[in-house]
Tab-separated table of N, CA, C and O in Angstrom:
chain	number	residue	atom	x	y	z
O	880	MET	N	42.178	-17.383	117.873
O	880	MET	CA	42.224	-17.121	119.173
O	880	MET	C	43.236	-15.808	119.700
O	880	MET	O	44.181	-15.503	119.256
O	881	SER	N	42.780	-14.802	120.727
O	881	SER	CA	43.308	-13.321	121.014
O	881	SER	C	44.294	-13.731	121.951
O	881	SER	O	44.876	-15.318	122.383
O	882	ARG	N	45.343	-13.169	121.736
O	882	ARG	CA	46.532	-13.027	122.794
O	882	ARG	C	46.308	-13.273	124.308
O	882	ARG	O	46.848	-13.834	125.014
O	883	ALA	N	45.279	-12.595	124.681
O	883	ALA	CA	44.642	-12.621	126.124
O	883	ALA	C	44.483	-14.041	126.478
O	883	ALA	O	44.692	-14.273	127.626
O	884	THR	N	43.510	-14.857	125.542
O	884	THR	CA	43.057	-16.046	125.525
O	884	THR	C	44.140	-16.882	125.826
O	884	THR	O	44.497	-17.772	126.595
O	885	ARG	N	44.811	-16.770	124.774
O	885	ARG	CA	46.203	-17.796	124.571
O	885	ARG	C	46.675	-17.492	126.069
O	885	ARG	O	47.471	-18.619	126.587
O	886	THR	N	47.476	-16.628	126.474
O	886	THR	CA	48.069	-16.180	127.733
O	886	THR	C	47.387	-16.730	128.839
O	886	THR	O	48.126	-17.465	129.666
O	887	ALA	N	46.064	-16.779	129.129
O	887	ALA	CA	45.357	-17.342	129.922
O	887	ALA	C	45.497	-18.392	129.980
O	887	ALA	O	45.774	-19.256	131.345
O	888	ALA	N	45.007	-19.325	129.029
O	888	ALA	CA	45.176	-20.627	128.970
O	888	ALA	C	46.536	-21.142	129.410
O	888	ALA	O	46.798	-22.074	130.198
O	889	ILE	N	47.656	-20.640	128.966
O	889	ILE	CA	48.967	-21.180	129.471
O	889	ILE	C	49.013	-20.704	130.808
O	889	ILE	O	49.487	-21.801	131.507
O	890	LEU	N	48.894	-19.672	131.373
O	890	LEU	CA	49.213	-19.489	132.606
O	890	LEU	C	48.523	-20.298	133.626
O	890	LEU	O	48.770	-21.000	134.342
O	891	VAL	N	46.926	-20.384	133.255
O	891	VAL	CA	46.083	-21.493	133.931
O	891	VAL	C	46.549	-23.022	133.797
O	891	VAL	O	46.842	-23.900	135.199
O	892	GLY	N	47.358	-23.431	132.601
O	892	GLY	CA	48.178	-24.578	132.478
O	892	GLY	C	49.301	-24.861	133.391
O	892	GLY	O	49.289	-26.026	133.884
O	893	ILE	N	49.852	-23.859	133.497
O	893	ILE	CA	51.315	-23.868	134.340
O	893	ILE	C	50.576	-23.907	135.815
O	893	ILE	O	51.152	-24.717	136.450
O	894	GLU	N	49.658	-23.351	136.233
O	894	GLU	CA	48.906	-23.559	137.701
O	894	GLU	C	48.640	-24.980	137.701
O	894	GLU	O	49.189	-25.407	138.857
O	895	ALA	N	48.038	-25.624	136.631
O	895	ALA	CA	47.474	-27.129	136.794
O	895	ALA	C	48.990	-28.146	136.935
O	895	ALA	O	49.153	-28.581	137.755
O	896	VAL	N	49.972	-27.480	136.300
O	896	VAL	CA	51.522	-28.441	136.462
O	896	VAL	C	51.921	-28.156	138.090
O	896	VAL	O	52.364	-28.819	138.605
O	897	GLY	N	51.799	-27.052	138.304
O	897	GLY	CA	52.124	-26.446	139.925
O	897	GLY	C	51.324	-27.462	141.008
O	897	GLY	O	51.826	-27.874	141.836
O	898	VAL	N	50.205	-27.667	140.580
O	898	VAL	CA	49.415	-28.389	141.400
O	898	VAL	C	49.646	-30.082	141.263
O	898	VAL	O	49.801	-30.614	142.624
O	899	LEU	N	50.016	-30.456	140.120
O	899	LEU	CA	50.492	-31.950	139.985
O	899	LEU	C	51.731	-31.719	140.942
O	899	LEU	O	51.976	-32.957	141.485
O	900	ALA	N	52.897	-30.823	140.796
O	900	ALA	CA	53.918	-30.824	141.475
O	900	ALA	C	53.942	-31.086	143.013
O	900	ALA	O	54.404	-31.759	143.495
O	901	LEU	N	52.536	-30.368	143.251
O	901	LEU	CA	52.258	-30.566	144.916
O	901	LEU	C	51.880	-31.582	145.054
O	901	LEU	O	52.211	-32.333	146.161
O	902	ALA	N	51.160	-32.480	144.304
O	902	ALA	CA	50.717	-33.852	144.616
O	902	ALA	C	51.770	-34.674	144.475
O	902	ALA	O	52.289	-35.799	145.440
O	903	ALA	N	52.875	-34.533	143.620
O	903	ALA	CA	54.110	-35.307	143.535
O	903	ALA	C	54.793	-35.233	144.904
O	903	ALA	O	55.288	-36.193	145.455
O	904	LEU	N	54.925	-34.215	145.547
O	904	LEU	CA	55.502	-34.064	146.754
O	904	LEU	C	54.791	-34.807	148.065
O	904	LEU	O	55.243	-35.190	149.011
O	905	GLN	N	53.669	-34.562	147.712
O	905	GLN	CA	52.702	-35.528	148.420
O	905	GLN	C	52.861	-36.842	148.598
O	905	GLN	O	52.894	-37.371	149.590
O	906	VAL	N	53.164	-37.248	147.566
O	906	VAL	CA	53.630	-38.669	147.270
O	906	VAL	C	54.778	-38.956	147.972
O	906	VAL	O	55.114	-40.058	148.658
O	907	VAL	N	55.951	-38.428	147.655
O	907	VAL	CA	57.103	-38.539	148.346
O	907	VAL	C	57.231	-38.504	149.830
O	907	VAL	O	57.666	-39.124	150.682
O	908	SER	N	56.287	-37.425	150.636
O	908	SER	CA	55.864	-37.446	151.880
O	908	SER	C	55.102	-38.651	152.597
O	908	SER	O	55.181	-39.094	153.768
O	909	LEU	N	54.298	-39.528	151.529
O	909	LEU	CA	54.010	-40.480	152.046
O	909	LEU	C	55.047	-41.603	152.713
O	909	LEU	O	54.465	-42.379	153.548
O	910	GLY	N	55.978	-41.513	151.884
O	910	GLY	CA	57.113	-42.465	152.534
O	910	GLY	C	58.088	-42.202	153.627
O	910	GLY	O	58.350	-43.024	154.134
O	911	SER	N	57.621	-40.842	154.205
O	911	SER	CA	58.458	-40.619	155.213
O	911	SER	C	57.528	-40.384	156.646
O	911	SER	O	58.054	-39.757	157.457
O	912	GLY	N	56.658	-41.369	156.503
O	912	GLY	CA	55.772	-41.251	157.734
O	912	GLY	C	54.893	-40.358	158.049
O	912	GLY	O	55.417	-39.259	158.825
O	913	VAL	N	53.891	-40.411	157.704
O	913	VAL	CA	52.858	-39.288	158.007
O	913	VAL	C	51.920	-39.737	159.378
O	913	VAL	O	52.095	-40.724	159.703
O	914	ALA	N	51.482	-38.801	159.931
O	914	ALA	CA	50.603	-38.796	161.063
O	914	ALA	C	49.310	-39.469	160.833
O	914	ALA	O	48.943	-40.776	161.884
O	915	SER	N	48.759	-39.757	159.579
O	915	SER	CA	47.690	-40.335	159.475
O	915	SER	C	48.016	-40.730	158.257
O	915	SER	O	47.395	-39.715	157.142
O	916	LEU	N	47.915	-41.927	157.512
O	916	LEU	CA	48.035	-42.278	156.157
O	916	LEU	C	46.522	-41.838	155.554
O	916	LEU	O	46.661	-41.653	154.539
O	917	PRO	N	45.537	-42.386	156.139
O	917	PRO	CA	44.189	-42.490	155.317
O	917	PRO	C	43.884	-40.793	155.469
O	917	PRO	O	43.454	-40.580	153.926
O	918	SER	N	44.501	-40.107	156.150
O	918	SER	CA	44.190	-38.492	155.606
O	918	SER	C	44.978	-38.109	154.846
O	918	SER	O	44.649	-37.082	153.891
O	919	ALA	N	46.265	-38.475	154.687
O	919	ALA	CA	47.348	-38.244	153.674
O	919	ALA	C	46.870	-38.657	152.172
O	919	ALA	O	47.082	-37.862	151.165
O	920	ILE	N	46.473	-39.945	152.187
O	920	ILE	CA	45.910	-40.408	150.793
O	920	ILE	C	44.474	-39.518	150.460
O	920	ILE	O	44.707	-39.281	149.158
O	921	ALA	N	43.921	-39.402	151.377
O	921	ALA	CA	42.609	-38.415	150.768
O	921	ALA	C	43.180	-36.856	150.343
O	921	ALA	O	42.485	-36.431	149.190
O	922	LEU	N	44.027	-36.339	151.095
O	922	LEU	CA	44.460	-35.159	150.608
O	922	LEU	C	45.108	-35.350	149.272
O	922	LEU	O	44.908	-34.439	148.371
O	923	LEU	N	45.946	-36.531	149.006
O	923	LEU	CA	46.713	-36.391	147.730
O	923	LEU	C	45.362	-36.625	146.539
O	923	LEU	O	45.731	-36.058	145.442
O	924	VAL	N	44.358	-37.406	146.830
O	924	VAL	CA	43.267	-37.834	146.140
O	924	VAL	C	42.695	-36.348	145.632
O	924	VAL	O	42.355	-35.960	144.258
O	925	LEU	N	42.389	-35.288	146.598
O	925	LEU	CA	41.667	-34.036	146.323
O	925	LEU	C	42.905	-33.056	145.685
O	925	LEU	O	42.170	-32.364	144.789
O	926	THR	N	43.996	-33.338	146.092
O	926	THR	CA	45.002	-32.387	145.296
O	926	THR	C	45.224	-32.694	143.723
O	926	THR	O	45.159	-31.986	142.744
O	927	ILE	N	44.976	-34.193	143.340
O	927	ILE	CA	45.079	-34.429	142.203
O	927	ILE	C	43.637	-34.135	141.258
O	927	ILE	O	43.884	-33.661	140.070
O	928	ALA	N	42.798	-34.167	142.076
O	928	ALA	CA	41.331	-33.878	141.530
O	928	ALA	C	41.429	-32.289	141.236
O	928	ALA	O	40.811	-31.881	140.161
O	929	GLY	N	41.955	-31.699	142.146
O	929	GLY	CA	42.079	-30.066	141.897
O	929	GLY	C	42.662	-29.852	140.437
O	929	GLY	O	42.726	-28.934	139.673
O	930	ALA	N	43.934	-30.571	140.319
O	930	ALA	CA	45.065	-30.395	139.101
O	930	ALA	C	44.301	-30.595	138.053
O	930	ALA	O	44.654	-29.873	136.857
O	931	LEU	N	43.506	-31.737	137.905
O	931	LEU	CA	42.771	-32.057	136.819
O	931	LEU	C	41.761	-31.045	136.588
O	931	LEU	O	41.567	-30.653	135.187
O	932	ALA	N	40.913	-30.423	137.521
O	932	ALA	CA	40.063	-29.551	137.221
O	932	ALA	C	40.802	-28.283	136.937
O	932	ALA	O	40.106	-27.546	136.093
O	933	VAL	N	41.869	-27.618	137.488
O	933	VAL	CA	42.414	-26.633	136.836
O	933	VAL	C	42.906	-26.593	135.344
O	933	VAL	O	42.781	-25.606	134.446
O	934	ALA	N	43.578	-28.104	135.098
O	934	ALA	CA	44.027	-28.275	133.674
O	934	ALA	C	42.642	-28.301	132.897
O	934	ALA	O	42.884	-27.865	131.507
O	935	ALA	N	41.348	-28.783	133.177
O	935	ALA	CA	40.297	-28.615	132.370
O	935	ALA	C	39.927	-27.077	132.142
O	935	ALA	O	39.487	-26.709	131.235
O	936	PHE	N	40.151	-26.268	133.338
O	936	PHE	CA	39.927	-24.754	133.032
O	936	PHE	C	40.690	-24.474	131.968
O	936	PHE	O	40.314	-23.326	131.076
O	937	ALA	N	41.830	-24.687	131.607
O	937	ALA	CA	43.021	-24.188	130.887
O	937	ALA	C	42.634	-24.550	129.387
O	937	ALA	O	42.662	-23.861	128.762
O	938	ARG	N	42.217	-25.765	129.347
O	938	ARG	CA	41.669	-26.404	127.848
O	938	ARG	C	40.615	-25.664	127.564
O	938	ARG	O	40.447	-24.947	126.390
O	939	ALA	N	39.560	-25.401	128.402
O	939	ALA	CA	38.473	-24.752	128.036
O	939	ALA	C	38.696	-23.338	127.901
O	939	ALA	O	37.976	-22.595	126.862
O	940	ILE	N	39.661	-22.533	128.392
O	940	ILE	CA	39.958	-21.394	127.956
O	940	ILE	C	40.366	-21.265	126.413
O	940	ILE	O	40.283	-20.379	125.697
O	941	ALA	N	41.308	-22.311	126.323
O	941	ALA	CA	41.920	-22.478	124.946
O	941	ALA	C	40.687	-22.340	123.905
O	941	ALA	O	41.119	-22.171	122.830
O	942	ARG	N	39.985	-23.390	124.518
O	942	ARG	CA	38.653	-23.603	123.503
O	942	ARG	C	37.463	-22.462	123.340
O	942	ARG	O	36.443	-22.529	122.855
O	943	ALA	N	37.746	-21.126	124.176
O	943	ALA	CA	36.922	-19.884	124.090
O	943	ALA	C	35.655	-20.459	124.820
O	943	ALA	O	34.812	-20.061	124.696
O	944	GLN	N	35.862	-21.480	125.845
O	944	GLN	CA	34.445	-21.600	126.708
O	944	GLN	C	34.446	-21.222	127.820
O	944	GLN	O	35.474	-21.046	128.626
O	945	SER	N	33.452	-20.489	128.216
O	945	SER	CA	32.989	-19.384	129.233
O	945	SER	C	33.608	-20.043	130.868
O	945	SER	O	34.051	-19.497	131.627
O	946	TRP	N	32.982	-21.359	130.655
O	946	TRP	CA	32.888	-21.865	132.063
O	946	TRP	C	34.653	-22.583	132.499
O	946	TRP	O	34.838	-22.478	133.664
O	947	GLY	N	35.398	-22.338	131.427
O	947	GLY	CA	36.891	-22.427	131.834
O	947	GLY	C	37.140	-21.199	132.445
O	947	GLY	O	38.021	-21.068	133.605
O	948	ARG	N	36.566	-20.003	131.898
O	948	ARG	CA	37.057	-18.602	132.603
O	948	ARG	C	36.649	-18.602	133.732
O	948	ARG	O	37.420	-17.871	134.917
O	949	SER	N	35.371	-18.958	133.906
O	949	SER	CA	34.759	-18.783	135.332
O	949	SER	C	35.356	-19.661	136.271
O	949	SER	O	35.685	-19.231	137.434
O	950	GLY	N	35.763	-20.913	135.899
O	950	GLY	CA	36.265	-21.649	136.866
O	950	GLY	C	37.631	-21.052	137.451
O	950	GLY	O	38.139	-21.065	138.396
O	951	ALA	N	38.580	-20.517	136.302
O	951	ALA	CA	39.789	-20.135	136.782
O	951	ALA	C	40.042	-18.859	137.482
O	951	ALA	O	40.361	-18.729	138.478
O	952	VAL	N	38.818	-18.302	137.697
O	952	VAL	CA	38.299	-16.798	138.400
O	952	VAL	C	38.174	-17.523	139.822
O	952	VAL	O	38.631	-16.913	140.742
O	953	VAL	N	37.420	-18.600	140.080
O	953	VAL	CA	37.144	-18.988	141.134
O	953	VAL	C	38.358	-19.517	141.877
O	953	VAL	O	38.798	-19.377	143.167
O	954	VAL	N	39.561	-20.026	141.036
O	954	VAL	CA	40.514	-20.732	141.628
O	954	VAL	C	41.419	-19.435	142.065
O	954	VAL	O	41.984	-19.782	143.153
O	955	GLN	N	41.701	-18.335	141.207
O	955	GLN	CA	42.367	-17.435	141.646
O	955	GLN	C	42.034	-16.890	143.004
O	955	GLN	O	42.637	-16.417	143.891
O	956	LEU	N	40.602	-16.662	143.193
O	956	LEU	CA	40.193	-16.140	144.390
O	956	LEU	C	40.358	-17.288	145.385
O	956	LEU	O	40.310	-16.644	146.631
O	957	LEU	N	40.381	-18.345	145.224
O	957	LEU	CA	40.463	-19.190	146.553
O	957	LEU	C	41.923	-19.132	146.721
O	957	LEU	O	42.255	-19.221	147.890
O	958	VAL	N	42.875	-18.839	146.053
O	958	VAL	CA	44.193	-18.942	146.189
O	958	VAL	C	44.482	-17.675	146.980
O	958	VAL	O	45.171	-17.660	147.838
O	959	ILE	N	43.955	-16.374	146.536
O	959	ILE	CA	44.030	-15.510	147.293
O	959	ILE	C	43.529	-15.364	148.426
O	959	ILE	O	44.085	-15.121	149.589
O	960	ALA	N	42.455	-16.111	148.629
O	960	ALA	CA	42.005	-16.333	150.152
O	960	ALA	C	43.038	-17.147	150.948
O	960	ALA	O	43.149	-16.724	152.112
O	961	VAL	N	43.594	-18.092	150.580
O	961	VAL	CA	44.574	-18.849	151.198
O	961	VAL	C	45.775	-17.841	151.616
O	961	VAL	O	46.162	-18.025	152.574
O	962	ALA	N	46.039	-17.225	150.770
O	962	ALA	CA	47.268	-16.200	150.868
O	962	ALA	C	46.854	-14.940	152.046
O	962	ALA	O	47.919	-15.117	152.801
O	963	ILE	N	45.662	-14.762	151.892
O	963	ILE	CA	45.290	-14.032	153.188
O	963	ILE	C	45.644	-14.784	154.449
O	963	ILE	O	46.090	-14.111	155.516
O	964	GLY	N	45.166	-15.922	154.580
O	964	GLY	CA	45.146	-16.812	155.726
O	964	GLY	C	46.856	-17.071	156.139
O	964	GLY	O	47.011	-16.903	157.331
O	965	ALA	N	47.617	-17.345	155.005
O	965	ALA	CA	49.007	-17.151	155.247
O	965	ALA	C	49.812	-15.758	155.500
O	965	ALA	O	50.543	-16.198	156.610
O	966	ALA	N	49.006	-14.876	155.802
O	966	ALA	CA	49.825	-13.632	155.874
O	966	ALA	C	49.013	-13.253	157.266
O	966	ALA	O	49.586	-12.242	157.947
O	967	THR	N	48.145	-13.580	157.966
O	967	THR	CA	47.728	-13.694	159.110
O	967	THR	C	47.970	-14.565	160.140
O	967	THR	O	48.107	-15.858	160.087
O	968	GLY	N	47.373	-14.323	161.287
O	968	GLY	CA	46.976	-15.491	162.399
O	968	GLY	C	48.574	-15.697	163.309
O	968	GLY	O	49.678	-14.761	163.108
O	969	GLU	N	48.960	-16.513	164.126
O	969	GLU	CA	49.722	-16.816	164.827
O	969	GLU	C	51.101	-17.240	163.932
O	969	GLU	O	52.040	-16.862	164.363
O	970	TYR	N	50.798	-18.071	163.018
O	970	TYR	CA	51.920	-18.507	162.250
O	970	TYR	C	52.054	-17.831	160.896
O	970	TYR	O	52.422	-18.548	159.837
O	971	ALA	N	51.970	-16.512	160.849
O	971	ALA	CA	51.872	-15.572	159.653
O	971	ALA	C	53.401	-15.701	158.829
O	971	ALA	O	53.918	-16.003	159.388
O	972	HIS	N	53.059	-16.036	157.541
O	972	HIS	CA	54.321	-16.224	156.832
O	972	HIS	C	54.139	-15.144	155.618
O	972	HIS	O	53.496	-15.653	154.639
O	973	PRO	N	54.183	-13.883	155.679
O	973	PRO	CA	54.039	-12.787	154.894
O	973	PRO	C	54.811	-12.901	153.383
O	973	PRO	O	53.982	-12.757	152.235
O	974	GLY	N	55.936	-13.766	153.317
O	974	GLY	CA	56.573	-14.233	152.152
O	974	GLY	C	55.952	-15.213	151.368
O	974	GLY	O	55.722	-14.942	149.800
O	975	MET	N	55.292	-16.096	152.125
O	975	MET	CA	54.478	-17.068	151.419
O	975	MET	C	53.034	-16.475	150.745
O	975	MET	O	52.709	-16.901	149.614
O	976	ALA	N	52.801	-15.418	151.585
O	976	ALA	CA	51.518	-15.006	151.139
O	976	ALA	C	51.601	-14.062	149.915
O	976	ALA	O	50.819	-14.204	148.966
O	977	LEU	N	52.761	-13.425	149.896
O	977	LEU	CA	53.144	-12.848	148.623
O	977	LEU	C	53.536	-13.605	147.234
O	977	LEU	O	53.133	-13.220	146.440
O	978	ALA	N	54.123	-14.715	147.951
O	978	ALA	CA	54.307	-15.818	146.711
O	978	ALA	C	52.938	-16.518	146.108
O	978	ALA	O	52.888	-16.698	145.006
O	979	LEU	N	51.932	-16.454	146.815
O	979	LEU	CA	50.793	-16.856	146.541
O	979	LEU	C	49.846	-15.837	145.662
O	979	LEU	O	49.377	-16.269	144.501
O	980	THR	N	49.925	-14.591	146.164
O	980	THR	CA	49.306	-13.713	145.635
O	980	THR	C	49.410	-12.932	144.282
O	980	THR	O	48.633	-12.987	143.679
O	981	VAL	N	50.658	-12.660	144.243
O	981	VAL	CA	51.139	-12.279	142.714
O	981	VAL	C	50.946	-12.955	141.631
O	981	VAL	O	50.247	-12.380	140.799
O	982	PRO	N	51.241	-14.282	141.784
O	982	PRO	CA	50.712	-15.131	140.492
O	982	PRO	C	49.315	-15.135	140.174
O	982	PRO	O	48.784	-15.017	139.447
O	983	ALA	N	48.673	-15.478	141.265
O	983	ALA	CA	46.728	-15.203	141.334
O	983	ALA	C	46.480	-14.215	140.596
O	983	ALA	O	45.365	-14.101	139.899
O	984	ALA	N	47.058	-13.088	141.464
O	984	ALA	CA	46.665	-11.684	140.726
O	984	ALA	C	46.861	-11.427	138.888
O	984	ALA	O	45.810	-10.923	138.286
O	985	ILE	N	47.888	-12.181	138.844
O	985	ILE	CA	48.262	-11.859	137.323
O	985	ILE	C	47.533	-12.668	136.492
O	985	ILE	O	46.935	-12.478	135.529
O	986	VAL	N	47.273	-13.930	137.219
O	986	VAL	CA	46.370	-15.077	136.245
O	986	VAL	C	44.949	-14.248	136.308
O	986	VAL	O	44.404	-14.496	135.395
O	987	PHE	N	44.503	-13.705	137.303
O	987	PHE	CA	43.292	-13.358	137.355
O	987	PHE	C	42.937	-12.139	136.398
O	987	PHE	O	41.971	-12.022	135.657
O	988	VAL	N	43.992	-11.250	136.350
O	988	VAL	CA	44.071	-10.249	135.397
O	988	VAL	C	43.532	-10.821	133.664
O	988	VAL	O	43.288	-10.442	133.006
O	989	ALA	N	44.695	-11.995	133.675
O	989	ALA	CA	44.877	-12.738	132.072
O	989	ALA	C	43.432	-13.118	132.028
O	989	ALA	O	43.090	-13.127	130.867
O	990	VAL	N	42.743	-13.735	132.873
O	990	VAL	CA	41.574	-14.450	132.629
O	990	VAL	C	40.249	-13.178	132.405
O	990	VAL	O	39.617	-13.633	131.540
O	991	ILE	N	40.417	-12.006	133.083
O	991	ILE	CA	39.607	-11.317	132.963
O	991	ILE	C	39.527	-10.677	131.716
O	991	ILE	O	38.752	-10.524	130.581
O	992	LEU	N	40.891	-10.456	131.043
O	992	LEU	CA	41.184	-10.092	129.814
O	992	LEU	C	40.622	-10.664	128.791
O	992	LEU	O	40.077	-10.409	127.796
O	993	ALA	N	40.992	-11.905	128.726
O	993	ALA	CA	40.544	-12.906	127.796
O	993	ALA	C	38.723	-13.056	127.808
O	993	ALA	O	38.088	-13.270	126.601
O	994	ALA	N	38.309	-12.736	128.921
O	994	ALA	CA	36.926	-12.787	128.897
O	994	ALA	C	36.405	-11.517	128.234
O	994	ALA	O	35.348	-11.572	127.445
O	995	ARG	N	36.841	-10.383	128.509
O	995	ARG	CA	36.632	-9.262	127.633
O	995	ARG	C	36.917	-9.524	126.183
O	995	ARG	O	36.079	-9.026	125.445
O	996	ASP	N	37.859	-10.108	125.820
O	996	ASP	CA	38.370	-10.434	124.314
O	996	ASP	C	36.974	-11.170	123.901
O	996	ASP	O	36.502	-11.067	122.707
O	997	ALA	N	36.628	-12.253	124.523
O	997	ALA	CA	35.462	-13.244	124.411
O	997	ALA	C	34.350	-12.299	124.128
O	997	ALA	O	33.371	-12.531	123.070
O	998	GLY	N	34.036	-11.418	125.060
O	998	GLY	CA	32.825	-10.543	124.568
O	998	GLY	C	32.731	-9.823	123.612
O	998	GLY	O	31.688	-9.267	122.811
O	999	ARG	N	33.938	-9.281	123.098
O	999	ARG	CA	33.917	-8.493	121.825
O	999	ARG	C	33.814	-9.346	120.737
O	999	ARG	O	33.426	-8.837	119.484
O	1000	ASP	N	33.962	-10.445	120.863
O	1000	ASP	CA	34.121	-11.564	119.657
O	1000	ASP	C	32.616	-11.988	119.452
O	1000	ASP	O	32.242	-12.796	118.528
O	1001	GLN	N	31.852	-11.713	120.673
O	1001	GLN	CA	30.332	-12.231	120.489
O	1001	GLN	C	29.830	-11.295	119.077
O	1001	GLN	O	29.948	-10.472	119.323
O	1002	PRO	N	28.941	-12.323	118.646
O	1002	PRO	CA	28.140	-11.515	117.228
O	1002	PRO	C	26.880	-10.551	118.043
O	1002	PRO	O	26.532	-11.064	119.317
O	1003	ARG	N	26.913	-9.499	117.571
O	1003	ARG	CA	25.677	-8.735	118.410
O	1003	ARG	C	24.693	-8.834	117.390
O	1003	ARG	O	24.335	-9.178	116.785
O	1004	THR	N	23.565	-8.921	118.505
O	1004	THR	CA	21.986	-9.376	117.967
O	1004	THR	C	21.462	-8.023	118.303
O	1004	THR	O	21.366	-7.329	119.519
O	1005	PRO	N	20.207	-7.471	117.518
O	1005	PRO	CA	19.367	-6.479	117.818
O	1005	PRO	C	18.559	-6.843	118.837
O	1005	PRO	O	18.094	-7.723	118.982
O	1006	GLU	N	18.423	-5.674	119.786
O	1006	GLU	CA	17.557	-6.066	121.155
O	1006	GLU	C	16.053	-5.988	120.440
O	1006	GLU	O	15.640	-4.779	119.575
O	1007	SER	N	15.259	-6.391	120.840
O	1007	SER	CA	14.019	-6.817	120.457
O	1007	SER	C	13.074	-5.554	121.551
O	1007	SER	O	13.411	-5.317	122.330
């Protein structure tokens, strides 16, 4: 496994842990009186599903499976889209946008480098 692949897998795995931490915060907030319990539970279930998906991407990257890299790229682009939303609008929070963008950009680059290394490792076949 290349260094870039290992780094990408670890970083995406850390993201999965971060999403699980967010789910834990959501569980804690369930006890503090939420406006809509069914909506809060649905959000919790989706957050856990997202964490499991990101963890699966990390594992797939570690196993050199391209679908893991593809999924991780999509996750990073979605995080950057959320960061853009956080930076704009009536309730803009540039600090939060930066806190989301910087790690997503770093992981994005790591995953792209892992994909580059995977392409180099592919056996070359003569073209017909």
